[in-house]
């Protein structure tokens, strides 16, 4: 089966998207620092959507990621913190 975006994206573009995704994704070390930061949370979702797009991901999932990012940007959603802390 031929992937529909096989010739559109270079390996360099895929590599750069993966590198940026790894750089800005929240992890165990920075979760508490950035969990409520709307720029960081929306950026993480946007690069996730870009990575999905470049790697021929599901269009509905891509749209869901972008919709979620917009909600963070508009401050329609916020991280309320951990209930156990």
mmCIF file of C-alpha atoms in Angstrom:
data_model
loop_
_atom_site.group_PDB
_atom_site.id
_atom_site.type_symbol
_atom_site.label_atom_id
_atom_site.label_comp_id
_atom_site.label_asym_id
_atom_site.label_seq_id
_atom_site.Cartn_x
_atom_site.Cartn_y
_atom_site.Cartn_z
ATOM 1 C CA UNK A 1 0.000 0.000 0.000
ATOM 2 C CA UNK A 2 1.361 3.419 -0.959
ATOM 3 C CA UNK A 3 1.137 6.036 1.727
ATOM 4 C CA UNK A 4 -0.618 9.106 0.375
ATOM 5 C CA UNK A 5 2.041 11.581 1.598
ATOM 6 C CA UNK A 6 5.073 9.475 0.676
ATOM 7 C CA UNK A 7 6.616 12.019 -1.694
ATOM 8 C CA UNK A 8 5.381 15.205 -0.028
ATOM 9 C CA UNK A 9 7.567 15.279 3.106
ATOM 10 C CA UNK A 10 11.320 14.866 3.166
ATOM 11 C CA UNK A 11 13.069 12.735 5.761
ATOM 12 C CA UNK A 12 14.590 15.949 7.103
ATOM 13 C CA UNK A 13 11.107 17.430 7.662
ATOM 14 C CA UNK A 14 10.056 14.264 9.497
ATOM 15 C CA UNK A 15 13.203 14.306 11.594
ATOM 16 C CA UNK A 16 12.821 17.995 12.484
ATOM 17 C CA UNK A 17 9.166 17.509 13.456
ATOM 18 C CA UNK A 18 10.133 14.588 15.689
ATOM 19 C CA UNK A 19 12.974 16.568 17.253
ATOM 20 C CA UNK A 20 10.721 19.550 17.992
ATOM 21 C CA UNK A 21 8.002 17.269 19.354
ATOM 22 C CA UNK A 22 10.511 15.634 21.703
ATOM 23 C CA UNK A 23 11.834 19.027 22.792
ATOM 24 C CA UNK A 24 8.533 20.642 23.766
ATOM 25 C CA UNK A 25 6.470 17.665 24.935
ATOM 26 C CA UNK A 26 5.722 17.625 28.622
ATOM 27 C CA UNK A 27 7.312 14.794 30.557
ATOM 28 C CA UNK A 28 7.765 13.618 34.134
ATOM 29 C CA UNK A 29 10.436 16.254 34.750
ATOM 30 C CA UNK A 30 8.578 19.374 33.592
ATOM 31 C CA UNK A 31 4.902 18.432 33.967
ATOM 32 C CA UNK A 32 4.289 20.430 37.155
ATOM 33 C CA UNK A 33 6.182 23.438 35.807
ATOM 34 C CA UNK A 34 4.280 23.721 32.507
ATOM 35 C CA UNK A 35 0.989 21.862 32.943
ATOM 36 C CA UNK A 36 -1.015 25.088 33.225
ATOM 37 C CA UNK A 37 0.948 27.107 30.663
ATOM 38 C CA UNK A 38 -1.375 27.715 27.724
ATOM 39 C CA UNK A 39 1.439 28.411 25.256
ATOM 40 C CA UNK A 40 3.323 25.265 26.197
ATOM 41 C CA UNK A 41 0.225 23.064 26.199
ATOM 42 C CA UNK A 42 -1.089 24.438 22.900
ATOM 43 C CA UNK A 43 2.381 24.222 21.344
ATOM 44 C CA UNK A 44 2.669 20.583 22.364
ATOM 45 C CA UNK A 45 -0.692 19.825 20.760
ATOM 46 C CA UNK A 46 0.141 21.755 17.579
ATOM 47 C CA UNK A 47 3.470 19.988 17.033
ATOM 48 C CA UNK A 48 1.697 16.697 17.706
ATOM 49 C CA UNK A 49 -0.763 17.563 14.953
ATOM 50 C CA UNK A 50 2.077 18.524 12.600
ATOM 51 C CA UNK A 51 3.877 15.268 13.355
ATOM 52 C CA UNK A 52 0.698 13.322 12.648
ATOM 53 C CA UNK A 53 0.167 15.213 9.398
ATOM 54 C CA UNK A 54 3.727 14.650 8.187
ATOM 55 C CA UNK A 55 3.511 10.961 9.055
ATOM 56 C CA UNK A 56 0.170 10.435 7.291
ATOM 57 C CA UNK A 57 -1.857 10.313 10.493
ATOM 58 C CA UNK A 58 -5.591 10.181 10.856
ATOM 59 C CA UNK A 59 -7.203 13.461 9.787
ATOM 60 C CA UNK A 60 -9.818 13.360 12.542
ATOM 61 C CA UNK A 61 -7.095 12.916 15.182
ATOM 62 C CA UNK A 62 -5.153 15.822 13.650
ATOM 63 C CA UNK A 63 -8.229 18.030 13.808
ATOM 64 C CA UNK A 64 -8.919 16.971 17.411
ATOM 65 C CA UNK A 65 -5.379 17.946 18.420
ATOM 66 C CA UNK A 66 -5.732 21.350 16.749
ATOM 67 C CA UNK A 67 -9.160 21.922 18.298
ATOM 68 C CA UNK A 68 -7.730 21.126 21.728
ATOM 69 C CA UNK A 69 -4.822 23.525 21.105
ATOM 70 C CA UNK A 70 -7.267 26.302 20.237
ATOM 71 C CA UNK A 71 -9.170 25.694 23.482
ATOM 72 C CA UNK A 72 -5.901 26.138 25.412
ATOM 73 C CA UNK A 73 -5.043 29.312 23.482
ATOM 74 C CA UNK A 74 -8.483 30.787 24.178
ATOM 75 C CA UNK A 75 -8.213 29.672 27.813
ATOM 76 C CA UNK A 76 -11.452 27.723 27.449
ATOM 77 C CA UNK A 77 -9.715 24.878 29.273
ATOM 78 C CA UNK A 78 -7.180 24.955 32.060
ATOM 79 C CA UNK A 79 -5.287 22.427 34.096
ATOM 80 C CA UNK A 80 -6.822 22.417 37.553
ATOM 81 C CA UNK A 81 -3.831 20.658 39.077
ATOM 82 C CA UNK A 82 -3.459 17.342 40.804
ATOM 83 C CA UNK A 83 -6.084 16.594 43.440
ATOM 84 C CA UNK A 84 -3.571 14.595 45.479
ATOM 85 C CA UNK A 85 -1.176 17.568 45.902
#
